[in-house]
Short mmCIF file of C-alpha atoms in Angstrom, two decimals:
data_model
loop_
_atom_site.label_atom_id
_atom_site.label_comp_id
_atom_site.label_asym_id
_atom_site.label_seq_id
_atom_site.Cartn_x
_atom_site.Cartn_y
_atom_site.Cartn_z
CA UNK A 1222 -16.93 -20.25 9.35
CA UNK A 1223 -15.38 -16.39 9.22
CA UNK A 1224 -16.82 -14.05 11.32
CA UNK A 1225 -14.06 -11.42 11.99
CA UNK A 1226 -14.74 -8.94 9.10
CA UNK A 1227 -18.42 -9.07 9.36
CA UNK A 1228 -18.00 -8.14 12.96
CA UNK A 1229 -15.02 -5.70 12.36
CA UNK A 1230 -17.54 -3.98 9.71
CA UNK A 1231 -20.68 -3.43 11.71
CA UNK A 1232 -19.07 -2.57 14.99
CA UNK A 1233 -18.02 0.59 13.48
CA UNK A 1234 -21.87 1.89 13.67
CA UNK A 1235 -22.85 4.58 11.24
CA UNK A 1236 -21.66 7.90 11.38
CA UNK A 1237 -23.13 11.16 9.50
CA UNK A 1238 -21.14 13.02 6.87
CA UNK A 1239 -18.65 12.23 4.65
CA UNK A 1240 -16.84 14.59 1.85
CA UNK A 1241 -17.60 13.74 -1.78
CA UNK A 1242 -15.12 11.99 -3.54
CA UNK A 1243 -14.51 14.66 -6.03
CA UNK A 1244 -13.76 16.70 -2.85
CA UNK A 1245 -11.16 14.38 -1.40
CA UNK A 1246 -7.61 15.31 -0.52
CA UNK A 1247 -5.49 16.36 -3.21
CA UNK A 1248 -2.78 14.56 -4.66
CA UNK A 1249 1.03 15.27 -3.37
CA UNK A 1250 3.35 17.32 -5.09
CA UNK A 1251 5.71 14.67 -5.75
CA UNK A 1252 3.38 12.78 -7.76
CA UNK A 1253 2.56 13.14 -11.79
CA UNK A 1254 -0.78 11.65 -11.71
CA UNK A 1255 -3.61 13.74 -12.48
CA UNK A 1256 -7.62 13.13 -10.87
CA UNK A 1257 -9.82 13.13 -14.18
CA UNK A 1258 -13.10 14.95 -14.27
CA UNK A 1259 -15.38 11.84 -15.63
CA UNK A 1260 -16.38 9.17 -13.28
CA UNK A 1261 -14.80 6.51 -15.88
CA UNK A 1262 -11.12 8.08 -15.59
CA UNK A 1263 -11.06 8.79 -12.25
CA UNK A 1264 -6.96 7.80 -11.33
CA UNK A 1265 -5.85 7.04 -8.12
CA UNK A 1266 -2.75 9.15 -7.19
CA UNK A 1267 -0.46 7.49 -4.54
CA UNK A 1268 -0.25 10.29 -1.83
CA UNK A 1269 -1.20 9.76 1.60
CA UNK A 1270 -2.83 5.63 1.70
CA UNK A 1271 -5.18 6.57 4.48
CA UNK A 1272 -6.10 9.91 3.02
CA UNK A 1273 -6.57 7.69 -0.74
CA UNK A 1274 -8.72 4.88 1.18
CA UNK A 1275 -10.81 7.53 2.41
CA UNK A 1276 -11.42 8.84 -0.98
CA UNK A 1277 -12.31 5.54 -2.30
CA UNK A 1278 -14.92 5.42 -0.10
CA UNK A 1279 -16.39 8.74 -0.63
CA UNK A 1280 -16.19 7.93 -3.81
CA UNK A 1281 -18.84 4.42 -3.26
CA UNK A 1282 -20.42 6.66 -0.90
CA UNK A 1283 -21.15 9.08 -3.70
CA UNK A 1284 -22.32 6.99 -6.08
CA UNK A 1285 -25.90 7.18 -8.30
CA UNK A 1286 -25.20 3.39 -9.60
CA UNK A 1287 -22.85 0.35 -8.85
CA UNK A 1288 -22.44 -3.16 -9.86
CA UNK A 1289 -20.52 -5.78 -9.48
CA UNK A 1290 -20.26 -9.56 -9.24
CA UNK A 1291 -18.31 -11.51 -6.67
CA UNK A 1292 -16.97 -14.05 -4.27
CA UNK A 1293 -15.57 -14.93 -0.97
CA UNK A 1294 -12.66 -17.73 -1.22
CA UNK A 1295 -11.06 -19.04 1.34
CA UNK A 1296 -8.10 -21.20 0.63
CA UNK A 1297 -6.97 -23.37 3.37
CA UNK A 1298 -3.49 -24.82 3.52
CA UNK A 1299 -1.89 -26.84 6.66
CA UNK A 1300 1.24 -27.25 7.49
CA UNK A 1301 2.98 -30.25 6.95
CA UNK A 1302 3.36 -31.12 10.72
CA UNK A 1303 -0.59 -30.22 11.15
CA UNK A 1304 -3.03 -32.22 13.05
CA UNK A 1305 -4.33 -34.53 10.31
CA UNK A 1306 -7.60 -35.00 12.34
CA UNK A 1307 -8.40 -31.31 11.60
CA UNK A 1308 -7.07 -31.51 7.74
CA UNK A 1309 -8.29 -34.38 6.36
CA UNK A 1310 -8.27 -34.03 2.58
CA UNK A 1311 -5.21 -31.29 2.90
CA UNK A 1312 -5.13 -28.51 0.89
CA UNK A 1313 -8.99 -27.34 0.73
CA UNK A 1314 -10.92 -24.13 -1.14
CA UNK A 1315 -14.74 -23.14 -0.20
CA UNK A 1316 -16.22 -19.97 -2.68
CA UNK A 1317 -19.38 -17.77 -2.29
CA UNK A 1318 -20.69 -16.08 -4.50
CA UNK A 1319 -22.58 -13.06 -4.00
CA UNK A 1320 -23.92 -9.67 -6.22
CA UNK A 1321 -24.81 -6.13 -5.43
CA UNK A 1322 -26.49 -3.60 -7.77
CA UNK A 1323 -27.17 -0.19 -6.34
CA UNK A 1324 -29.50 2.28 -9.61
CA UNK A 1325 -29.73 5.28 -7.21
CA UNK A 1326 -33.36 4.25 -6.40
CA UNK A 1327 -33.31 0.73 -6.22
CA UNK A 1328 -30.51 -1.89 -4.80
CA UNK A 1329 -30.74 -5.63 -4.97
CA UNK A 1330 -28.94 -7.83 -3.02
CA UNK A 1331 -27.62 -12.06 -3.58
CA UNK A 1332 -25.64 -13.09 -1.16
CA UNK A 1333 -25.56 -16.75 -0.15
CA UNK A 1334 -29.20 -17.53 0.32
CA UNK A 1335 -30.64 -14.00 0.93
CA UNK A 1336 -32.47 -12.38 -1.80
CA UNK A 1337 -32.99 -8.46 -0.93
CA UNK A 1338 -34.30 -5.56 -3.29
CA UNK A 1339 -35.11 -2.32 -1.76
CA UNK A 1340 -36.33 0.55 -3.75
CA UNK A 1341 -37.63 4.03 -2.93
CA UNK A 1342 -40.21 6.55 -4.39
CA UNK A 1343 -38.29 9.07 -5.33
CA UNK A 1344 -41.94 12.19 -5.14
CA UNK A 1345 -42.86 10.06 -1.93
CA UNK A 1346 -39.79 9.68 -0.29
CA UNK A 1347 -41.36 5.70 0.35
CA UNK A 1348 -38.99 2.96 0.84
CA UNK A 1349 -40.38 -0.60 0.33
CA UNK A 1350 -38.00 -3.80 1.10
CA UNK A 1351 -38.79 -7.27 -0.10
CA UNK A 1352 -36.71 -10.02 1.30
CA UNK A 1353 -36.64 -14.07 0.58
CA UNK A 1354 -34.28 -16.40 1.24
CA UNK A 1355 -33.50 -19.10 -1.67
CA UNK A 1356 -33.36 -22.08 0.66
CA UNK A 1357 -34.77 -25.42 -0.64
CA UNK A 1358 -33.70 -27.37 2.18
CA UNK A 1359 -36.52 -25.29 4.26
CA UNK A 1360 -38.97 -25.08 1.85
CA UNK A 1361 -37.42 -21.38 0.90
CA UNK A 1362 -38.06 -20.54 4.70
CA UNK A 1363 -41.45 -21.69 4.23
CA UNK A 1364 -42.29 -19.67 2.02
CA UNK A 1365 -41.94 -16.37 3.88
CA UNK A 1366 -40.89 -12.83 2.47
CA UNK A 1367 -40.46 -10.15 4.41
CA UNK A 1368 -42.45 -6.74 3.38
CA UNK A 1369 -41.64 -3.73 4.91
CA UNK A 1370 -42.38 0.12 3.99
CA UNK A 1371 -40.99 3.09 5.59
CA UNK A 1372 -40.69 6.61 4.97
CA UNK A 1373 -37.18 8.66 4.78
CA UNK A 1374 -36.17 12.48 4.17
CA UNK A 1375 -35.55 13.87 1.26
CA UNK A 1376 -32.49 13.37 -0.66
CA UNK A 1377 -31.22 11.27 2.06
CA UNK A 1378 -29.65 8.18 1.31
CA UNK A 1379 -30.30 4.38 1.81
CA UNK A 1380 -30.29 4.02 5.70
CA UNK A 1381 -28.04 0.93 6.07
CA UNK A 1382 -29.73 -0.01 9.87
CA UNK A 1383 -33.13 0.57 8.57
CA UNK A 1384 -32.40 -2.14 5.82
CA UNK A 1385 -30.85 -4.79 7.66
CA UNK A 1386 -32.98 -3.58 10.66
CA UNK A 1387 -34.68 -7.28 10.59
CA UNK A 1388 -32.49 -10.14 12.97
CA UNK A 1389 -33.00 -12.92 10.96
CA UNK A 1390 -32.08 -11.12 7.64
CA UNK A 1391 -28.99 -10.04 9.17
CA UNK A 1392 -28.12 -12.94 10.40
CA UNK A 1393 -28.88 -14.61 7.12
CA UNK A 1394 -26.30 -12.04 5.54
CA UNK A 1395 -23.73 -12.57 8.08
CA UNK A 1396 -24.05 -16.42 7.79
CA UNK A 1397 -21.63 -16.57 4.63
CA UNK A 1398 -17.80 -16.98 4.68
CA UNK A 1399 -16.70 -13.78 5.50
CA UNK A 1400 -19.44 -12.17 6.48
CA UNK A 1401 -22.20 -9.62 4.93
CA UNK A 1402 -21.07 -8.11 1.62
CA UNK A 1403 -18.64 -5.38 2.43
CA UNK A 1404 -20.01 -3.38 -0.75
CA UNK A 1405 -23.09 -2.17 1.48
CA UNK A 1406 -21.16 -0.51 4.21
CA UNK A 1407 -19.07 1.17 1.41
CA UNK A 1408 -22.23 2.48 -0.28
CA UNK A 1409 -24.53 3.40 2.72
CA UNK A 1410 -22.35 3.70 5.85
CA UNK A 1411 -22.25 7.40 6.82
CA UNK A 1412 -18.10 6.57 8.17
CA UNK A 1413 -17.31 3.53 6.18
CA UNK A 1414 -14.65 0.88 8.08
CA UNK A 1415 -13.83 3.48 10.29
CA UNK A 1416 -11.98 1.06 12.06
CA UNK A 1417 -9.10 1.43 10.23
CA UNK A 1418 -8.53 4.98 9.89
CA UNK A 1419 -8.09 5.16 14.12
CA UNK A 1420 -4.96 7.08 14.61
CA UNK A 1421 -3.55 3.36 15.91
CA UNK A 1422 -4.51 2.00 12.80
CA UNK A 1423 -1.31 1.69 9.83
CA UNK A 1424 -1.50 2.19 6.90
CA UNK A 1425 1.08 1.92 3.88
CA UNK A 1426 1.34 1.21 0.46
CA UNK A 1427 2.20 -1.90 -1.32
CA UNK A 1428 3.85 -2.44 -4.69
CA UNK A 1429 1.26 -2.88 -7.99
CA UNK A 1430 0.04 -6.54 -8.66
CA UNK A 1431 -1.95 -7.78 -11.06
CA UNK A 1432 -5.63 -9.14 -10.66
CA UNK A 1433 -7.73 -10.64 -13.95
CA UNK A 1434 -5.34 -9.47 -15.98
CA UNK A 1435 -4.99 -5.78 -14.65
CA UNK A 1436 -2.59 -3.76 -12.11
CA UNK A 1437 -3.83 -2.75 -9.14
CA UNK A 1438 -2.78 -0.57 -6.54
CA UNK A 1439 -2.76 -1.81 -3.18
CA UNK A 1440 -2.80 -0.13 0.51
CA UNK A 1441 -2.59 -2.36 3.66
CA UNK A 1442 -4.26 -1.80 6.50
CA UNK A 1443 -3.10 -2.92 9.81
CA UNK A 1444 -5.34 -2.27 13.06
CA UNK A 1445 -6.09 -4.13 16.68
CA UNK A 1446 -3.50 -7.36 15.06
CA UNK A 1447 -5.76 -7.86 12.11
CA UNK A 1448 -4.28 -7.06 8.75
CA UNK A 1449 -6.49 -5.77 5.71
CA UNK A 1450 -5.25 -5.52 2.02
CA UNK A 1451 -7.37 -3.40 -0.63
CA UNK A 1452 -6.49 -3.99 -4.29
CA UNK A 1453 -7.87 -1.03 -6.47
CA UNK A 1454 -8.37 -0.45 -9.68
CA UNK A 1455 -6.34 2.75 -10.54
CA UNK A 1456 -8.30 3.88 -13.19
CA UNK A 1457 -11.70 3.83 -12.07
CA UNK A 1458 -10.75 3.96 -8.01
CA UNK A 1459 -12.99 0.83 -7.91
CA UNK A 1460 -11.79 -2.14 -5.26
CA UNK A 1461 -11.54 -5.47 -6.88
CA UNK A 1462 -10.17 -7.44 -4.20
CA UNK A 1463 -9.90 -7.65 -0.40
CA UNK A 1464 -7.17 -9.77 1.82
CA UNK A 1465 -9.29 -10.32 4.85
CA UNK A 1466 -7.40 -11.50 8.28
CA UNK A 1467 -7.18 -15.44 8.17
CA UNK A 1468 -9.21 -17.41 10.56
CA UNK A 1469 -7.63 -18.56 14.15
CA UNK A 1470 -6.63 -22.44 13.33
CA UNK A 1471 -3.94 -24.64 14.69
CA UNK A 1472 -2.24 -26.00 12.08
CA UNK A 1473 -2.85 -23.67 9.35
CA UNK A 1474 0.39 -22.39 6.68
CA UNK A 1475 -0.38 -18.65 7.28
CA UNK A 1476 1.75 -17.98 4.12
CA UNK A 1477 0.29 -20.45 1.39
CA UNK A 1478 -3.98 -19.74 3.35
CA UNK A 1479 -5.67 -16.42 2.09
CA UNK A 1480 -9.25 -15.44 2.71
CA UNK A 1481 -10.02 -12.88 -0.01
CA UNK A 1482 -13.03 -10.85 -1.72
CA UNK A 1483 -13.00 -10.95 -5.41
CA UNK A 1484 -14.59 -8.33 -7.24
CA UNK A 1485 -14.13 -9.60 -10.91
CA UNK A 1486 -17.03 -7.28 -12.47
CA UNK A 1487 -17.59 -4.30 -10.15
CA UNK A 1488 -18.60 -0.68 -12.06
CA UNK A 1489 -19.75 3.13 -11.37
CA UNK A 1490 -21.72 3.26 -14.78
CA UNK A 1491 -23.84 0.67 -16.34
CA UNK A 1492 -22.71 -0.94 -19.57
CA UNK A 1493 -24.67 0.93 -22.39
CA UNK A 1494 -24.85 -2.33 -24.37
CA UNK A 1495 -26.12 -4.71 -21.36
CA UNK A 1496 -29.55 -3.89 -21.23
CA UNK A 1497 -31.79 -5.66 -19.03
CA UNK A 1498 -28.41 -8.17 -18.56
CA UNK A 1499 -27.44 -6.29 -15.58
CA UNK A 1500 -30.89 -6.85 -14.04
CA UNK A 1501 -31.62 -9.22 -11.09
CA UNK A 1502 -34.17 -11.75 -11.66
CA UNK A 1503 -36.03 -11.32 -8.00
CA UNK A 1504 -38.95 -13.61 -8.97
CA UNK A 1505 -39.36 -16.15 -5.55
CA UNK A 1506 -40.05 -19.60 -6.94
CA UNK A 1507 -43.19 -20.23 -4.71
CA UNK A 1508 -46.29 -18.57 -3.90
CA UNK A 1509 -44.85 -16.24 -0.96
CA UNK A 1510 -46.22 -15.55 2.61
CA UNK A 1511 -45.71 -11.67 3.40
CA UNK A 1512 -44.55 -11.20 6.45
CA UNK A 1513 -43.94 -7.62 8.77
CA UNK A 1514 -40.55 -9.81 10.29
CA UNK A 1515 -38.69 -12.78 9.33
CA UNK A 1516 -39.72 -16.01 11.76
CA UNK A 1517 -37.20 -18.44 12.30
CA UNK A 1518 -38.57 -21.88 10.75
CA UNK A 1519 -38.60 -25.67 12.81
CA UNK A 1520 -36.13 -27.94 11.41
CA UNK A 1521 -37.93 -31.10 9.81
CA UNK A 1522 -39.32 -33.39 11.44
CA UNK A 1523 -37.93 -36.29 13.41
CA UNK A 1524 -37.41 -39.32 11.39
CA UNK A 1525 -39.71 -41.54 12.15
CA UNK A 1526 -37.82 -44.48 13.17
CA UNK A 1527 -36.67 -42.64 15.99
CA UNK A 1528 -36.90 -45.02 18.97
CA UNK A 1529 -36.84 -48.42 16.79
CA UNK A 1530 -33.82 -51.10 17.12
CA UNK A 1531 -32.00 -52.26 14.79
CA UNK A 1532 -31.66 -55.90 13.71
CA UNK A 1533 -28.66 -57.60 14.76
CA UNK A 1534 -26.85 -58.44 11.54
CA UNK A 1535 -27.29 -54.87 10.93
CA UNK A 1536 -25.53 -53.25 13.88
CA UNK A 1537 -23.03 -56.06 12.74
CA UNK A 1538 -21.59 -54.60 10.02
CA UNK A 1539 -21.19 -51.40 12.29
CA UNK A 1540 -19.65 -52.59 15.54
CA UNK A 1541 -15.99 -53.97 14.84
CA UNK A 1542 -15.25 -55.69 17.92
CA UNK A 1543 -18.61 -56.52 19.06
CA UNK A 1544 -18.97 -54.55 22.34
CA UNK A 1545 -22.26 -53.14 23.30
CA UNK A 1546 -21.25 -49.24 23.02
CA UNK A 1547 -23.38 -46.44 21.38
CA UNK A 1548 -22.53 -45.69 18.15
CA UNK A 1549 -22.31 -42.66 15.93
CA UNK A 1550 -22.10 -43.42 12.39
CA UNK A 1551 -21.46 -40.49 9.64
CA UNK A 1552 -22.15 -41.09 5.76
CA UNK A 1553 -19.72 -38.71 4.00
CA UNK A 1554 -20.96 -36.52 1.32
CA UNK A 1555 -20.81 -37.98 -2.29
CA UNK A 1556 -19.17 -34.29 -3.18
CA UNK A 1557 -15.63 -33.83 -2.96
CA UNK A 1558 -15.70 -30.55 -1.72
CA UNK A 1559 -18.57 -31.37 0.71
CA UNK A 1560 -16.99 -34.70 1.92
CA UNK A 1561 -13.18 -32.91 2.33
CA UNK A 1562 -14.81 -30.71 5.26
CA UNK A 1563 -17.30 -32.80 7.11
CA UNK A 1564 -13.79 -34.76 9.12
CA UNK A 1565 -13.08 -31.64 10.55
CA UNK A 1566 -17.00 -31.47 11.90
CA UNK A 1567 -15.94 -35.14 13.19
CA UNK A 1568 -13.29 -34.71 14.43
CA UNK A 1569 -14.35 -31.60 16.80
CA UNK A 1570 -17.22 -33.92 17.64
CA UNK A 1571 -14.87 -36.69 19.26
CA UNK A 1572 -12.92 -33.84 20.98
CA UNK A 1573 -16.09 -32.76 22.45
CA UNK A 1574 -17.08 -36.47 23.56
CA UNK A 1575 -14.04 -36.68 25.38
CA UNK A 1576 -14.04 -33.33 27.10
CA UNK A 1577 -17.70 -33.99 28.70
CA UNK A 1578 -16.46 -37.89 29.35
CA UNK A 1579 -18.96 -39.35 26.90
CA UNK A 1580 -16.23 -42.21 26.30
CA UNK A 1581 -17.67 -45.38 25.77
CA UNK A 1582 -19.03 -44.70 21.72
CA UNK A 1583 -17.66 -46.06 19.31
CA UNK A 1584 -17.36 -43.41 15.67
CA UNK A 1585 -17.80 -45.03 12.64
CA UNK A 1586 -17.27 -42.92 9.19
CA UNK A 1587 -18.22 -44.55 5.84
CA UNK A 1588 -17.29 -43.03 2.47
CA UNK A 1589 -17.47 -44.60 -0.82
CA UNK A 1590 -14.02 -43.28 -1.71
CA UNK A 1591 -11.02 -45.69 -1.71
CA UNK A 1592 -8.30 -43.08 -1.60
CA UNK A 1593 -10.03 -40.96 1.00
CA UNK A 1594 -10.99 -43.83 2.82
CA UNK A 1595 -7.05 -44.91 3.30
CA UNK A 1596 -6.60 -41.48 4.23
CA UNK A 1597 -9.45 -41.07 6.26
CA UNK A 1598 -8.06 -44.52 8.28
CA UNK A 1599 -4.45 -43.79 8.40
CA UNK A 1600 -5.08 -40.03 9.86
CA UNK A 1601 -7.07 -41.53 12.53
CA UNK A 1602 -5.64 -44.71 13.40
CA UNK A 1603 -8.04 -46.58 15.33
CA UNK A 1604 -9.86 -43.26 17.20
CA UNK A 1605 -12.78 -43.88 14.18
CA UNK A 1606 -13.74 -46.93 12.33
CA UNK A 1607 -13.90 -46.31 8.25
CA UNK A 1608 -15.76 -48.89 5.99
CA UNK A 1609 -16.97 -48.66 2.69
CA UNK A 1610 -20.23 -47.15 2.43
CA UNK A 1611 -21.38 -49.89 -0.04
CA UNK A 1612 -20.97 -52.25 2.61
CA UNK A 1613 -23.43 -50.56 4.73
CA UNK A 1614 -26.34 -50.35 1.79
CA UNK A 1615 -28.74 -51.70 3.99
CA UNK A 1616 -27.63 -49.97 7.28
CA UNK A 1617 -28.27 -46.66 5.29
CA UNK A 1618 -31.56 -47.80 3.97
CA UNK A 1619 -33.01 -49.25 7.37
CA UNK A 1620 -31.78 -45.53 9.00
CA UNK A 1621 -32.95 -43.46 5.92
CA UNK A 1622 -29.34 -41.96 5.73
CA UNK A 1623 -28.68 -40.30 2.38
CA UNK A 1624 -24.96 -39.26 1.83
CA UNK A 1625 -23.62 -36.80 3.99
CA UNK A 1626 -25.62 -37.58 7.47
CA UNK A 1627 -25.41 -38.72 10.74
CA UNK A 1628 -27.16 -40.98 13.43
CA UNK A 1629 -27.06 -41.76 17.01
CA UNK A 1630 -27.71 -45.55 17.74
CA UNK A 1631 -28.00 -46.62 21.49
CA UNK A 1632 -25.96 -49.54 23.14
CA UNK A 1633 -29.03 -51.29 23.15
CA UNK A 1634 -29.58 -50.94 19.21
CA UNK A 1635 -32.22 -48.11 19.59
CA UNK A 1636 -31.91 -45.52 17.33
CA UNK A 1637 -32.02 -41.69 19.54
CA UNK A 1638 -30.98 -39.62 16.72
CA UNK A 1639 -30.82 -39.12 12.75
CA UNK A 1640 -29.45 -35.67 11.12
CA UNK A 1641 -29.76 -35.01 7.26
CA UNK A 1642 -26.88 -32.99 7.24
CA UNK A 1643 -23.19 -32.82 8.59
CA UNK A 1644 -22.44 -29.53 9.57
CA UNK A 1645 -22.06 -27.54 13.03
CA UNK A 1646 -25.61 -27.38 14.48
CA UNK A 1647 -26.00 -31.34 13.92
CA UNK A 1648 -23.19 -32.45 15.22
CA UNK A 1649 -23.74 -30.31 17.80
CA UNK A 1650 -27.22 -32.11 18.03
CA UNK A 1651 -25.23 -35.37 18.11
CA UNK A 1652 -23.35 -34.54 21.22
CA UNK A 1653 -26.60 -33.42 22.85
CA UNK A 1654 -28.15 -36.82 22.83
CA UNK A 1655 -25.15 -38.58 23.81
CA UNK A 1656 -24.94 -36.76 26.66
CA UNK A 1657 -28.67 -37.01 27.29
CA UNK A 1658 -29.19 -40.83 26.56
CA UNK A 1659 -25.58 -40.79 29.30
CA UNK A 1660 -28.30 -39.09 31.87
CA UNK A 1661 -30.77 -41.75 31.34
CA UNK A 1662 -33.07 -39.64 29.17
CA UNK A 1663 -34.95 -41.36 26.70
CA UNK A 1664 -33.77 -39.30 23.71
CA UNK A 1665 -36.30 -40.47 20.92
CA UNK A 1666 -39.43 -39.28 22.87
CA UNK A 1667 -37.79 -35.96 23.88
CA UNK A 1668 -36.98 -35.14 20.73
CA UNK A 1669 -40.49 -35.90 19.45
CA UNK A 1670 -42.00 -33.55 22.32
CA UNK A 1671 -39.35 -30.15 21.86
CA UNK A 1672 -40.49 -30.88 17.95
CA UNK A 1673 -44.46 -30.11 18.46
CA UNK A 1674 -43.69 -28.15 21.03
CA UNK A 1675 -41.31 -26.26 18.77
CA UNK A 1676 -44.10 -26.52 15.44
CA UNK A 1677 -46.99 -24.53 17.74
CA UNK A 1678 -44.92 -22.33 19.05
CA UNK A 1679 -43.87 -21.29 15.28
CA UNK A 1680 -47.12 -21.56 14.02
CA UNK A 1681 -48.33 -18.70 16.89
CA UNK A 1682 -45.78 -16.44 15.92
CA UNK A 1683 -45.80 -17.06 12.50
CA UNK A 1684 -49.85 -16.12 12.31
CA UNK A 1685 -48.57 -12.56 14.16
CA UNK A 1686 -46.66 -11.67 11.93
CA UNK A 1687 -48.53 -12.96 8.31
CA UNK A 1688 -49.39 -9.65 6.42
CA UNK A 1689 -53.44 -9.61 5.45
#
């Protein structure tokens, strides 16, 4: 849903060269704080912010180990005068987790579904990267992990490129709320966020505010209209938490929204008493498939009562009023937080419809509910018919619609189009075969031909690049 930082982040490219931390500018005469000579005490004096930030960064740059664990949130609050179609269900939160551990020879990655651990041979300056993505829904990306070996100069660091040199693993990463995890630029980028230390770019301090229970200095960072906020730990000159610029919505209480990194457990020395608790179980849970480059897996197949009509007492219960119209139907998620965000997919779907003059369809939502349903029905007032999803038992079973999916079901009673999920590229897929079935295509038998074509064309490039 947030692209801006991960875009802001890696359109800085990597630079060469940057000044240890210990080597950093020195404090101003005005202050009383002192730099400590162990990693563990290492204070952050107020001085100059940008001249600080930079040290911070040296300072991740620098470092032989680092751990934390953490999570995007993104907190969504609308105003009271915003468009209920896009709110429904108000005030909303979404959270991803993700970890990073970084030994000096070995760093493992979890972040959303990506699984990365890269470690190098320290006497033969090797590099070897294993990849999988934990993924159920596709079978764990059928299967595949990516293997790749490469050889870098000595002493030189983790090349950040050469990692994430692989599209689909870097899209993967970039896939999550806000982005890849900002902890590998700060580690491996040779000019970390450079974006913000432009001479355009402001900078300033903030005053101290607490996070889990412990002050933190802050320095904002203002640059091209996007505003940045880095909470750091004073004593360790560790970041625990990052304001990130709010997304571009209509609607949205810019004051009471936040989009934030959280940092809770993030260290420069491993806890002498964790033993192997720090460790990252990297085990894939299925047999895996080398592979020299990640290959972008077929959806599942089409359902196959694709093309079949429904009875009449069935599309009954559907259609209000009667009429002979095409009908998209939506089962709501049985998860609150799951169900409070799938409207919004809905509701951009109608917007579409009426933008490319795919009018006559009637939208039917069904949620088991009864508060959400009211509010579901009062928000939009007539545009979308809401029923009771026990009322539609047998709809759901003739379609094969578990909760929190979609189908497509022609004026005729055909059915053109079922979707296991509600999310973007569905409803997106949804649109597609209205306007299609509008053209006089016969949907069910076109989607049945771009799937095998789809399957061989995978299975070609898949057998390229299997490792023997």
């Amino acid at each position: 849903m947030i692209r801006q930082f991960a875009k802001w982040m890696f359109a800085c490219g990597v630079a060469v060269g940057v000044t240890p931390w210990m080597m950093g500018c020195s404090p101003s005469s005005s202050t009383t704080e002192q730099v400590a000579t162990t990693p563990q005490q290492f204070v952050i004096a107020r001085g100059e912010p940008r001249d600080r930030l930079r040290q911070i960064f040296a300072r991740y740059r620098g470092s032989s180990y680092y751990q934390d664990t953490s999570e995007v949130v993104l907190r969504v609050v609308p105003m009271s005068d915003a468009s209920s179609e896009l709110f429904s269900g108000g005030n909303q939160e979404q959270r991803a987790p993700f970890r990073v551990r970084w030994t000096g020879s070995q760093l493992d990655v979890q972040a959303y579904a990506v699984r990365l651990r890269v470690s190098s041979a320290t006497q033969a300056n090797q590099v070897e990267l294993n990849a999988w993505f934990d993924e159920p829904e596709t079978r764990h990306f059928d299967s595949q992990m990516l293997v790749d070996v490469w050889q870098k100069p000595v002493n030189q660091r983790l090349d950040l490129d050469r990692v994430l040199a692989d599209e689909v693993l870097r899209s993967k990463l970039s896939a999550g709320l806000a982005g890849p995890p900002p902890q590998l630029e700060w580690l491996f980028a040779g000019d970390p966020m450079s974006g913000i230390f432009e001479p355009t770019a402001k900078l300033k301090w903030l005053p101290d505010a607490n996070f889990a229970g412990q002050k933190m200095r802050r320095i904002a960072a203002e640059t091209e209209g996007k505003s940045y906020v880095f909470w750091i730990d004073p004593t360790v000159s560790v970041i625990r938490r990052v304001e990130l610029p709010l997304p571009a919505m209509e609607g949205l209480d810019t004051n009471r929204s936040s989009l934030t990194l959280e940092f809770r457990k993030a260290v420069f020395a491993p806890d002498s008493g964790s033993g192997d608790a720090t460790r990252f179980d990297f085990q894939p849970p299925f047999t895996p498939q080398r592979v020299s480059r990640f290959v972008p897996v077929p959806p599942p197949p089409p359902s196959s009562i694709l093309g079949r009509r429904l009875p009449n007492n069935a599309m009954r219960s559907i259609r209000s009023d009667g009429n002979a119209t095409e009908v998209v139907l939506f089962r709501l998620s049985e998860e609150e937080e799951i169900s409070a965000n799938e409207p919004r997919l809905i509701a951009a779907a109608i917007t579409q419809s009426r933008q490319s003059n795919l009018s006559h369809v009637q939208w039917v939502v069904a949620t088991e509910e009864d508060g959400f349903r009211r509010e579901l029905s009062a928000a939009w007032s007539g545009a979308v018919t809401v029923l009771d999803s026990e009322s539609l038992d047998d709809v759901f079973g003739l379609l094969r619609l578990k909760p929190g999916s979609a189908a497509v079901i022609d004026a005729d009673q055909t059915v053109l189009l079922t979707e296991q999920q509600v999310n973007a590229s569905s409803v997106g897929n949804v649109i597609a075969a209205l306007a299609d079935d509008a053209a006089g295509v016969d949907v069910p038998a076109k989607i049945q031909a771009d799937y095998k074509q789809l399957n061989q064309a995978y299975e070609a490039e898949l057998s390229e690049a299997l490792q023997q």
